[in-house]
Coordinates of C-alpha atoms and ligand atoms in Angstrom, one line a residue:
M1 CA 0.0 0.0 0.0
N2 CA 1.1 3.5 -0.8
V3 CA -0.4 6.2 1.4
I4 CA 0.6 9.1 -0.9
M5 CA -1.0 7.3 -3.9
D6 CA -4.2 6.8 -1.9
Y7 CA -4.4 10.5 -1.2
K8 CA -3.6 11.4 -4.8
K9 CA -6.3 9.1 -5.9
Y10 CA -8.8 10.5 -3.5
I11 CA -8.1 14.1 -4.6
A12 CA -8.1 13.2 -8.3
E13 CA -11.5 11.7 -8.0
K14 CA -12.8 15.0 -6.9
I15 CA -11.5 16.9 -9.9
N16 CA -13.4 16.9 -13.2
V17 CA -11.5 18.1 -16.3
D18 CA -13.5 17.5 -19.5
G19 CA -11.6 15.2 -21.8
V20 CA -8.9 14.2 -19.3
A21 CA -8.9 10.8 -17.6
A22 CA -8.9 10.6 -13.8
A23 CA -5.6 8.5 -14.0
E24 CA -3.9 11.3 -15.9
I25 CA -5.0 13.9 -13.3
E26 CA -3.8 11.6 -10.5
A27 CA -0.4 11.3 -12.2
A28 CA -0.2 15.1 -12.5
I29 CA -0.7 15.8 -8.8
A30 CA 2.5 16.7 -7.1
L31 CA 3.8 17.3 -3.6
P32 CA 5.0 20.9 -3.5
P33 CA 8.3 21.3 -1.6
N34 CA 6.9 24.2 0.3
T35 CA 3.8 23.2 2.2
E36 CA 2.7 26.7 3.1
L37 CA 0.5 26.9 0.0
G38 CA -0.6 23.3 0.1
D39 CA 0.2 19.7 0.7
Y40 CA -0.8 18.6 -2.8
A41 CA -1.0 20.6 -6.0
L42 CA -2.3 20.1 -9.5
P43 CA -0.6 22.3 -12.1
C44 CA -3.2 23.3 -14.6
F45 CA -0.9 24.4 -17.4
K46 CA -1.1 21.1 -19.4
F47 CA -4.9 21.4 -19.6
A48 CA -4.8 24.9 -21.2
K49 CA -4.7 23.4 -24.7
I50 CA -7.6 21.0 -24.3
L51 CA -9.8 23.4 -22.5
R52 CA -8.7 26.5 -24.5
K53 CA -8.5 28.5 -21.4
A54 CA -5.7 30.2 -19.4
P55 CA -4.3 28.0 -16.6
V56 CA -5.1 30.6 -14.0
K57 CA -8.7 30.5 -15.0
I58 CA -8.9 26.7 -15.1
A59 CA -7.5 26.5 -11.6
E60 CA -10.0 29.0 -10.3
E61 CA -12.9 27.2 -11.9
L62 CA -11.8 23.9 -10.6
A63 CA -11.3 25.3 -7.1
A64 CA -14.9 26.5 -7.1
Q65 CA -16.2 23.0 -7.9
I66 CA -14.6 21.2 -5.1
T67 CA -16.2 20.9 -1.7
C68 CA -14.0 20.2 1.3
D69 CA -14.5 17.2 3.6
N70 CA -12.7 15.5 6.3
V71 CA -9.7 14.6 4.1
I72 CA -9.5 17.8 2.0
K73 CA -9.5 20.7 4.3
E74 CA -8.8 23.6 2.0
V75 CA -8.7 24.3 -1.7
S76 CA -7.2 27.3 -3.4
A77 CA -6.2 28.5 -6.9
V78 CA -2.8 30.2 -7.1
N79 CA -1.1 31.2 -10.3
G80 CA -2.4 28.3 -12.3
Y81 CA -2.0 25.7 -9.5
L82 CA -4.9 24.1 -7.8
N83 CA -3.6 23.7 -4.2
F84 CA -5.0 21.3 -1.5
K85 CA -4.5 21.3 2.2
I86 CA -5.3 17.9 3.6
D87 CA -6.0 16.5 7.0
K88 CA -2.3 16.2 8.1
E89 CA -3.1 14.2 11.2
G90 CA -5.0 11.7 9.0
L91 CA -2.0 11.3 6.8
A92 CA 0.3 10.9 9.8
K93 CA -2.0 8.2 11.2
D94 CA -2.2 6.2 7.9
T95 CA 1.6 6.5 7.2
L96 CA 2.7 5.4 10.7
A97 CA 0.3 2.6 10.7
E98 CA 1.5 1.4 7.4
I99 CA 5.2 1.6 8.4
L100 CA 4.9 0.2 11.9
K101 CA 2.5 -2.6 11.1
I102 CA 5.1 -4.2 8.9
G103 CA 7.9 -2.2 10.4
V104 CA 10.0 -2.9 13.4
M105 CA 10.6 -6.6 12.6
G106 CA 9.6 -7.2 9.0
G107 CA 10.9 -4.1 7.3
E108 CA 8.9 -4.4 4.2
Y109 CA 7.8 -0.7 4.0
G110 CA 8.3 0.6 0.4
S111 CA 8.1 -2.9 -1.2
S112 CA 5.5 -3.9 -3.7
T113 CA 4.3 -6.7 -5.8
E114 CA 4.2 -4.8 -9.1
G115 CA 7.0 -6.9 -10.5
N116 CA 5.5 -10.3 -9.8
G117 CA 5.8 -12.6 -12.7
K118 CA 8.4 -10.4 -14.4
T119 CA 12.2 -11.0 -14.7
V120 CA 14.8 -8.4 -15.0
C121 CA 18.4 -9.3 -16.1
I122 CA 21.1 -7.0 -14.8
D123 CA 24.6 -7.2 -16.3
Y124 CA 27.0 -5.5 -13.9
S125 CA 30.5 -5.4 -12.5
S126 CA 31.5 -7.7 -15.3
V127 CA 35.1 -8.0 -14.4
N128 CA 38.0 -8.8 -16.7
I129 CA 39.9 -11.8 -15.8
A130 CA 43.5 -11.2 -14.7
K131 CA 43.1 -7.5 -14.8
P132 CA 43.0 -5.1 -11.8
F133 CA 39.6 -4.6 -10.1
H134 CA 40.0 -0.9 -9.7
I135 CA 38.1 2.1 -8.7
G136 CA 36.7 2.4 -12.2
H137 CA 34.6 -0.8 -11.4
L138 CA 33.1 0.8 -8.3
S139 CA 30.1 2.4 -10.0
T140 CA 29.0 -0.6 -12.1
T141 CA 29.3 -2.9 -9.1
V142 CA 27.3 -0.8 -6.6
L143 CA 24.9 0.6 -9.1
G144 CA 24.1 -2.9 -10.4
S145 CA 23.8 -4.3 -7.0
A146 CA 21.4 -1.5 -5.8
L147 CA 19.2 -1.9 -8.9
Y148 CA 19.1 -5.6 -8.1
K149 CA 17.9 -5.0 -4.6
I150 CA 15.4 -2.3 -5.7
Y151 CA 13.8 -4.5 -8.4
E152 CA 13.7 -7.4 -6.0
F153 CA 12.0 -5.2 -3.4
L154 CA 9.4 -4.3 -6.1
G155 CA 8.6 -8.0 -6.6
Y156 CA 10.6 -8.7 -9.7
K157 CA 12.6 -11.8 -10.2
V158 CA 16.2 -10.6 -10.8
V159 CA 19.0 -12.3 -12.5
G160 CA 22.4 -10.7 -11.7
I161 CA 24.9 -11.4 -14.4
N162 CA 28.7 -11.0 -14.2
H163 CA 29.6 -11.0 -17.9
L164 CA 33.2 -11.9 -17.3
G165 CA 35.8 -10.5 -19.6
D166 CA 37.4 -13.8 -20.1
Y167 CA 38.0 -13.9 -23.8
G168 CA 40.7 -12.2 -25.9
T169 CA 44.2 -12.1 -27.2
Q170 CA 45.4 -10.7 -23.9
F171 CA 45.2 -14.2 -22.4
G172 CA 47.7 -15.4 -24.9
K173 CA 50.0 -12.6 -23.8
L174 CA 49.5 -13.5 -20.1
I175 CA 50.4 -17.1 -20.7
C176 CA 53.4 -16.1 -22.7
A177 CA 54.6 -13.8 -19.9
Y178 CA 54.0 -16.4 -17.3
K179 CA 56.0 -19.0 -19.3
H180 CA 58.9 -16.6 -19.6
W181 CA 59.0 -14.8 -16.3
G182 CA 56.5 -16.4 -13.9
N183 CA 56.7 -19.1 -11.4
K184 CA 54.0 -21.0 -9.7
E185 CA 54.7 -20.1 -6.0
E186 CA 55.0 -16.4 -6.7
V187 CA 51.7 -16.3 -8.6
E188 CA 50.0 -18.4 -5.9
K189 CA 51.2 -16.0 -3.3
G190 CA 50.7 -12.8 -5.1
G191 CA 47.4 -13.8 -6.7
I192 CA 45.8 -11.3 -9.0
H193 CA 48.5 -8.7 -8.3
A194 CA 51.2 -11.0 -9.5
V195 CA 49.2 -11.9 -12.6
N196 CA 48.7 -8.2 -13.3
D197 CA 52.4 -7.6 -12.9
L198 CA 53.0 -10.2 -15.6
Y199 CA 50.6 -8.5 -18.0
V200 CA 52.1 -5.0 -17.3
R201 CA 55.6 -6.4 -17.9
F202 CA 54.5 -8.0 -21.1
N203 CA 53.2 -4.7 -22.4
S204 CA 56.4 -2.9 -21.7
E205 CA 59.0 -5.6 -22.5
A206 CA 57.6 -8.1 -25.0
T207 CA 59.7 -8.7 -28.1
E208 CA 58.3 -9.3 -31.6
E209 CA 58.9 -13.0 -31.0
M210 CA 57.0 -13.0 -27.8
E211 CA 54.1 -11.2 -29.5
A212 CA 54.0 -14.0 -32.0
E213 CA 54.2 -16.6 -29.3
A214 CA 51.3 -14.9 -27.5
R215 CA 49.2 -15.2 -30.6
E216 CA 50.0 -18.9 -30.7
Y217 CA 49.0 -19.3 -27.0
F218 CA 45.7 -17.6 -27.7
R219 CA 45.1 -20.0 -30.6
L220 CA 45.9 -22.8 -28.2
I221 CA 43.4 -21.7 -25.7
E222 CA 40.8 -21.5 -28.4
S223 CA 41.6 -25.0 -29.8
G224 CA 41.2 -26.6 -26.4
D225 CA 44.9 -27.2 -25.7
R226 CA 45.1 -28.7 -22.2
E227 CA 48.0 -26.8 -20.7
A228 CA 47.0 -23.4 -22.1
N229 CA 43.5 -23.9 -20.7
E230 CA 44.8 -25.0 -17.4
I231 CA 46.8 -21.9 -16.9
F232 CA 44.0 -19.8 -18.1
E233 CA 41.5 -21.4 -15.7
W234 CA 44.0 -20.9 -12.9
F235 CA 44.2 -17.2 -13.6
K236 CA 40.5 -17.1 -13.7
S237 CA 40.0 -18.8 -10.4
L238 CA 42.6 -16.4 -8.8
T239 CA 40.7 -13.4 -10.1
L240 CA 37.3 -14.7 -9.0
A241 CA 38.6 -15.6 -5.5
Y242 CA 39.9 -12.1 -5.2
V243 CA 36.8 -10.2 -6.5
N244 CA 34.5 -12.5 -4.5
K245 CA 36.0 -11.2 -1.3
I246 CA 35.3 -7.7 -2.3
Y247 CA 31.8 -8.6 -3.4
E248 CA 31.2 -10.1 -0.1
R249 CA 32.3 -7.0 1.7
L250 CA 30.1 -4.9 -0.5
G251 CA 27.1 -7.3 -0.1
V252 CA 27.1 -7.8 -3.9
K253 CA 25.9 -11.1 -5.4
F254 CA 25.4 -12.7 -8.8
D255 CA 23.3 -15.5 -10.2
S256 CA 25.4 -16.1 -13.2
Y257 CA 29.1 -15.8 -14.1
N258 CA 28.6 -16.6 -17.8
G259 CA 31.1 -14.4 -19.5
E260 CA 32.3 -13.7 -23.0
R261 CA 33.9 -17.1 -23.3
F262 CA 30.6 -18.9 -22.5
Y263 CA 29.3 -17.5 -25.7
S264 CA 32.2 -18.5 -28.0
D265 CA 30.2 -21.5 -29.2
K266 CA 26.8 -19.7 -29.3
M267 CA 27.5 -17.1 -31.9
Q268 CA 27.0 -19.1 -35.1
P269 CA 23.2 -19.1 -35.0
V270 CA 23.3 -15.3 -34.7
I271 CA 25.7 -15.0 -37.6
D272 CA 23.6 -17.4 -39.7
E273 CA 20.5 -15.4 -39.0
L274 CA 22.2 -12.1 -39.9
E275 CA 23.3 -13.8 -43.2
E276 CA 19.8 -15.1 -43.9
K277 CA 18.2 -11.8 -43.3
G278 CA 20.6 -10.1 -45.6
L279 CA 22.2 -8.0 -42.9
L280 CA 25.7 -9.2 -43.2
K281 CA 28.1 -7.4 -45.5
T282 CA 31.7 -8.0 -46.4
S283 CA 34.0 -5.0 -46.1
E284 CA 37.7 -5.4 -46.5
G285 CA 37.4 -9.1 -45.7
A286 CA 35.5 -8.5 -42.5
K287 CA 31.8 -9.2 -41.9
I288 CA 29.8 -6.2 -40.7
V289 CA 26.3 -4.9 -40.3
D290 CA 26.1 -1.6 -42.0
L291 CA 24.5 1.0 -39.8
E292 CA 25.2 4.1 -41.8
S293 CA 21.6 5.0 -42.4
Y294 CA 21.3 5.2 -38.6
G295 CA 24.2 7.5 -38.3
M296 CA 26.5 4.9 -36.7
P297 CA 29.7 3.2 -37.8
P298 CA 29.3 -0.4 -38.9
C299 CA 28.9 -3.1 -36.2
L300 CA 31.8 -5.5 -36.7
I301 CA 30.7 -9.1 -36.5
L302 CA 33.8 -11.1 -37.7
R303 CA 37.3 -9.9 -38.4
S304 CA 38.9 -10.7 -41.7
D305 CA 40.7 -13.6 -40.0
G306 CA 37.4 -14.9 -38.9
A307 CA 37.7 -14.0 -35.2
S308 CA 34.6 -12.9 -33.4
L309 CA 34.4 -9.6 -31.5
Y310 CA 33.0 -8.1 -28.3
A311 CA 29.8 -7.2 -30.2
T312 CA 29.4 -10.7 -31.6
R313 CA 29.5 -12.2 -28.1
D314 CA 27.1 -9.6 -26.8
L315 CA 24.6 -10.4 -29.5
A316 CA 24.9 -14.1 -28.6
A317 CA 24.5 -13.2 -25.0
A318 CA 21.3 -11.2 -25.7
Y319 CA 19.8 -14.2 -27.5
Y320 CA 20.8 -16.5 -24.7
R321 CA 19.3 -14.2 -22.0
K322 CA 16.0 -13.8 -23.9
A323 CA 15.7 -17.6 -24.5
N324 CA 16.6 -18.6 -20.9
Y325 CA 15.2 -15.8 -18.8
D326 CA 12.5 -14.4 -21.0
F327 CA 13.3 -11.0 -19.5
Y328 CA 10.9 -8.1 -19.1
K329 CA 14.0 -5.8 -19.1
C330 CA 17.7 -6.5 -19.7
L331 CA 19.9 -3.9 -18.2
Y332 CA 23.6 -3.3 -18.9
V333 CA 25.3 -1.3 -16.2
V334 CA 28.3 -0.2 -18.2
A335 CA 30.3 3.1 -18.4
Y336 CA 29.2 5.7 -21.0
Q337 CA 32.3 5.1 -23.0
Q338 CA 30.4 2.1 -24.4
N339 CA 27.4 4.1 -25.5
L340 CA 28.0 3.4 -29.1
H341 CA 28.6 -0.3 -28.6
F342 CA 25.2 -0.7 -27.0
K343 CA 23.4 1.5 -29.5
Q344 CA 24.8 -0.7 -32.2
I345 CA 23.9 -3.9 -30.5
F346 CA 20.4 -2.8 -29.8
K347 CA 20.0 -1.6 -33.4
V348 CA 21.3 -4.9 -34.8
L349 CA 18.8 -6.8 -32.7
E350 CA 16.0 -4.5 -33.9
L351 CA 17.1 -5.1 -37.5
L352 CA 17.0 -8.8 -36.9
G353 CA 13.3 -8.2 -36.0
K354 CA 13.6 -8.9 -32.3
D355 CA 10.8 -6.9 -30.8
W356 CA 12.4 -7.4 -27.4
A357 CA 15.3 -5.1 -28.5
K358 CA 13.1 -2.3 -27.0
D359 CA 13.5 -3.9 -23.6
M360 CA 17.3 -3.7 -23.5
V361 CA 18.6 -0.7 -21.6
H362 CA 22.2 0.6 -21.4
V363 CA 22.4 2.0 -17.9
A364 CA 25.3 4.3 -18.5
Y365 CA 27.3 6.0 -15.8
G366 CA 30.1 8.5 -15.4
M367 CA 33.7 8.1 -14.4
V368 CA 35.1 7.9 -10.9
S369 CA 38.5 9.4 -10.2
L370 CA 40.4 10.1 -7.0
E371 CA 41.3 13.6 -5.9
D372 CA 44.9 13.0 -6.7
G373 CA 44.5 12.3 -10.3
A374 CA 43.9 9.7 -13.0
M375 CA 45.1 6.2 -13.4
S376 CA 46.1 3.9 -16.2
T377 CA 46.0 0.1 -16.3
R378 CA 48.7 -0.2 -19.0
K379 CA 51.5 1.4 -17.0
G380 CA 50.4 -0.5 -13.9
K381 CA 49.5 2.6 -12.0
V382 CA 46.0 1.8 -10.9
V383 CA 43.9 2.4 -7.8
W384 CA 42.7 -1.0 -6.6
L385 CA 39.1 -0.9 -5.3
E386 CA 40.1 -3.0 -2.3
D387 CA 42.6 -0.3 -1.2
V388 CA 39.9 2.4 -1.4
I389 CA 37.6 0.3 0.7
E390 CA 40.3 -0.5 3.2
K391 CA 41.3 3.1 3.6
C392 CA 37.7 4.2 4.2
V393 CA 37.3 1.5 6.8
E394 CA 40.5 2.6 8.6
K395 CA 39.5 6.2 8.5
A396 CA 36.0 5.3 9.8
Y397 CA 37.7 3.5 12.7
T398 CA 39.8 6.5 13.5
V399 CA 36.8 8.8 13.5
I400 CA 34.6 6.5 15.5
N401 CA 37.3 5.9 18.0
E402 CA 37.7 9.7 18.5
K403 CA 34.0 10.3 18.8
N404 CA 33.1 7.4 21.0
P405 CA 36.1 5.5 22.4
A406 CA 33.9 3.4 24.8
L407 CA 31.8 2.0 22.0
E408 CA 31.7 -1.8 21.7
N409 CA 32.4 -3.6 18.5
K410 CA 34.2 -0.6 17.0
R411 CA 35.8 -2.8 14.3
E412 CA 32.4 -4.1 13.1
I413 CA 30.9 -0.7 13.1
A414 CA 33.9 0.8 11.2
E415 CA 33.4 -1.8 8.6
K416 CA 29.8 -0.9 8.1
V417 CA 30.5 2.8 8.1
G418 CA 33.6 2.6 5.9
V419 CA 32.0 0.3 3.3
G420 CA 28.8 2.3 3.4
S421 CA 30.7 5.5 2.8
V422 CA 32.3 4.1 -0.4
I423 CA 28.9 2.8 -1.7
F424 CA 27.1 6.0 -0.8
G425 CA 29.8 8.1 -2.3
A426 CA 29.3 6.3 -5.6
L427 CA 25.6 6.4 -5.5
Y428 CA 24.7 9.9 -4.3
N429 CA 25.0 11.7 -7.6
N430 CA 23.1 11.2 -10.7
K431 CA 24.8 8.2 -12.3
I432 CA 25.8 9.9 -15.5
K433 CA 27.9 12.5 -13.7
D434 CA 31.7 12.0 -13.4
I435 CA 32.7 12.0 -9.8
V436 CA 35.8 12.8 -7.9
F437 CA 36.1 10.5 -5.0
S438 CA 37.2 12.3 -1.8
Y439 CA 37.9 10.3 1.4
D440 CA 37.1 13.2 3.6
K441 CA 33.9 14.0 1.9
V442 CA 32.4 10.6 2.0
L443 CA 33.3 10.1 5.6
S444 CA 31.9 13.4 6.9
F445 CA 29.3 13.1 9.7
E446 CA 27.8 16.4 8.6
G447 CA 27.6 16.3 4.8
E448 CA 25.3 14.5 2.5
T449 CA 26.8 11.2 3.2
G450 CA 26.0 7.6 4.1
V451 CA 27.7 8.2 7.5
Y452 CA 25.3 11.0 8.2
C453 CA 22.3 8.8 7.5
Q454 CA 23.7 5.9 9.5
Y455 CA 24.3 8.3 12.4
T456 CA 20.8 9.5 12.2
C457 CA 19.6 5.9 12.3
A458 CA 21.7 5.3 15.4
R459 CA 20.3 8.4 17.0
A460 CA 16.8 7.3 16.4
N461 CA 17.7 3.9 17.8
S462 CA 19.1 5.4 20.9
V463 CA 15.8 7.3 21.5
L464 CA 13.9 4.0 21.1
Q465 CA 16.2 2.2 23.5
K466 CA 15.5 4.9 26.1
A467 CA 11.8 4.5 25.4
E468 CA 11.9 0.8 26.1
N469 CA 9.5 1.1 29.0
V470 CA 7.0 3.4 27.3
D471 CA 4.1 1.8 25.7
W472 CA 3.8 4.0 22.6
S473 CA 2.0 1.5 20.4
Q474 CA -1.4 3.1 21.0
F475 CA -0.3 6.5 20.0
A476 CA -2.8 9.2 19.0
V477 CA -1.8 11.9 16.5
P478 CA -1.8 15.3 18.1
E479 CA -2.1 18.5 16.1
L480 CA 1.1 18.4 14.1
L481 CA 4.0 20.8 14.3
P482 CA 5.6 21.7 10.9
Q483 CA 8.7 19.7 11.9
E484 CA 6.7 16.6 12.5
Y485 CA 4.6 17.0 9.4
E486 CA 7.8 17.3 7.3
V487 CA 9.0 14.0 8.6
I488 CA 5.6 12.4 8.0
K489 CA 5.4 13.7 4.4
T490 CA 8.8 12.4 3.7
L491 CA 8.1 9.0 5.2
A492 CA 4.9 8.8 3.2
S493 CA 6.8 9.3 -0.1
F494 CA 9.3 6.5 0.3
P495 CA 7.4 4.0 -1.8
D496 CA 7.3 6.6 -4.6
A497 CA 11.0 7.1 -4.3
V498 CA 11.7 3.4 -4.7
K499 CA 9.4 3.2 -7.7
E500 CA 11.0 6.2 -9.4
A501 CA 14.5 4.9 -8.7
A502 CA 13.5 1.7 -10.6
E503 CA 11.8 3.5 -13.4
K504 CA 14.8 5.7 -14.0
F505 CA 17.4 3.2 -13.2
E506 CA 18.7 5.7 -10.7
P507 CA 19.6 4.6 -7.2
S508 CA 20.7 8.1 -6.4
I509 CA 17.0 8.9 -5.9
I510 CA 17.0 6.7 -2.9
A511 CA 20.3 8.0 -1.6
R512 CA 19.0 11.5 -1.8
Y513 CA 15.8 10.4 -0.2
A514 CA 17.8 9.0 2.7
V515 CA 19.6 12.3 3.2
D516 CA 16.4 14.2 3.0
L517 CA 14.7 12.1 5.5
S518 CA 17.7 12.3 7.8
Q519 CA 17.7 16.1 7.6
K520 CA 14.0 16.3 8.3
F521 CA 14.3 13.9 11.2
N522 CA 17.3 15.7 12.7
K523 CA 15.4 19.0 12.6
F524 CA 12.5 17.4 14.4
Y525 CA 14.9 15.8 16.9
F526 CA 16.6 19.1 17.8
D527 CA 13.4 21.3 17.8
C528 CA 11.0 19.0 19.5
K529 CA 11.3 17.1 22.8
I530 CA 10.6 13.4 22.4
L531 CA 11.1 11.5 25.7
T532 CA 10.3 14.5 27.8
A533 CA 7.4 15.7 25.8
E534 CA 4.0 15.9 27.5
E535 CA 1.9 12.7 27.5
G536 CA -0.2 13.5 24.4
A537 CA 2.8 14.1 22.1
K538 CA 5.2 11.6 23.6
A539 CA 3.9 8.3 22.2
F540 CA 3.4 9.8 18.8
R541 CA 6.9 11.2 18.7
I542 CA 8.4 7.9 19.6
A543 CA 6.3 6.2 16.9
L544 CA 7.6 8.8 14.5
T545 CA 11.1 8.0 15.5
A546 CA 10.5 4.2 15.1
A547 CA 9.1 4.8 11.7
T548 CA 12.0 6.9 10.6
K549 CA 14.5 4.3 11.8
Q550 CA 12.7 1.6 9.9
T551 CA 12.4 3.6 6.7
L552 CA 16.0 4.8 6.7
T553 CA 17.1 1.3 7.3
N554 CA 15.1 0.1 4.3
A555 CA 16.4 2.9 2.1
L556 CA 20.0 2.3 3.0
G557 CA 19.5 -1.4 2.7
L558 CA 18.4 -1.0 -0.9
L559 CA 21.7 0.7 -1.6
G560 CA 23.6 -2.1 0.0
I561 CA 24.4 -0.2 3.2
G562 CA 24.1 -1.7 6.6
V563 CA 23.1 0.3 9.7
P564 CA 24.9 0.0 13.0
E565 CA 22.7 0.1 16.1
K566 CA 25.1 2.4 17.8
M567 CA 27.7 4.8 16.5
Ligands
LIG601 N1 34.1 -6.4 -19.3 C1 33.7 -5.2 -19.9 C2 34.6 -4.0 -19.6 O1 35.3 -4.0 -18.6 C3 32.3 -4.8 -19.6 C4 31.2 -5.8 -20.0 C5 29.9 -5.3 -19.9 N2 28.8 -6.2 -20.3 C6 28.6 -6.5 -21.5 N3 27.6 -7.4 -21.7 N4 29.2 -6.0 -22.6 O2 34.6 -3.1 -20.4

């Protein structure tokens, strides 16, 4: 149930605009940020055309038609807006009942069943075997994981896919480098770092001869040679063991690790179909799909030596996902540098006549860099994601220790706060924006951070602990103070925030929501007494605190951030 929706529906039913469906009116009703004029507002501008009247006039006429009742307390027309003041206490009662009924233990508030029966595939993190897992992978990993949790919360079945980068000539290079310079013990000990060192060394020191050897090793992997494949599988298991530890820390999970290699024997049907449908052209010996009339360079399907490409494997992967999961949507959480790639893939699928091409979405995001500058994989200067997380956890420990040295479980709390700060830092801005990651910023207790939200939760929790002996379950809603109403209104809009985040593939909506709710709650907390309030208000304020804690916990949980009981 969604309290705000119910109120919008109720209000919409009272409004009659000729030629406009009630559902459309309902969708147009907004919550003005400033509640002085009203709690809900209908902008009348979009009806001007249909009604051939000025919006100001429309609002005035509509206002005159509506009679107030015990839900709608006041109606006014202001500058083309139809404003409503509602029974705030009624909203407070409904909202708190909704949260607390399922709250305290269940924590389902904000969830829904809208996705039941539908499957969403999410391709995210998609690591490259034997390459560093660096700060550039932060966004795809945490964005994908948040979308996973959000869709699941809305009742969808979600398939999380780590489309491993486990195919390509670089693996021939790696094996060659290992053969020349590597030894087993060192690689076992150094793990992915040792493997990466080999790759970096190959790129700076390899001779012509070694390059030729590397090509031969790649061919050997492809043709199923045992030794080459064993080394490759070994590098793969080292990489996965390494990234899995990070995934575990970040609370990230996958249902499939089918990577590029998995599709190497599944491309032929796609190529045949392209051929049959007359879409495949030969250009300088290569096979391509010409996309010129769509303003794009051709999509390369087979190189002149017959080798497949990244795009070929992605086409095969799309077929596979449709056949196996029958997805309602298939998301690719991949940096905007690959915009063209996905536009091409989606277009080729469309040309193949796949009507489901419209259900494929490239969820593009911006770059993350550190304050002290850029990084490059080739030269081996790269910021490993693990180190960023570790540093945040260490810093969190220092801060917590300073603020509250007597706290129990400081290490455990520092882990939640440190990891949370990294995740929140990556999710707070609109995903397409480039971000500069700053340790001090993400760990600030006062800024718009995960720590701030976690701290707010701990504060609410401490109030609740002190209220242990108060029976507040039978609270009545007193006449609301503005600070209280702001919290209520924000609490009531959580389900909408979740829905919107899913619709726009934008977890930042939930991150911003969490900050907004924290700010509103803290204002209430500082302005209004809770435990020492007079009897009439006390139970209600404790209930408001409990509902805030629950809702904040749910919001942060959807982002993959845990909440310590104490901080
Ligand atoms: N491994 C690729 C990279 O690091 C990302 C793969 C994204 N997923 C896909 N289906 N193309 O660039």
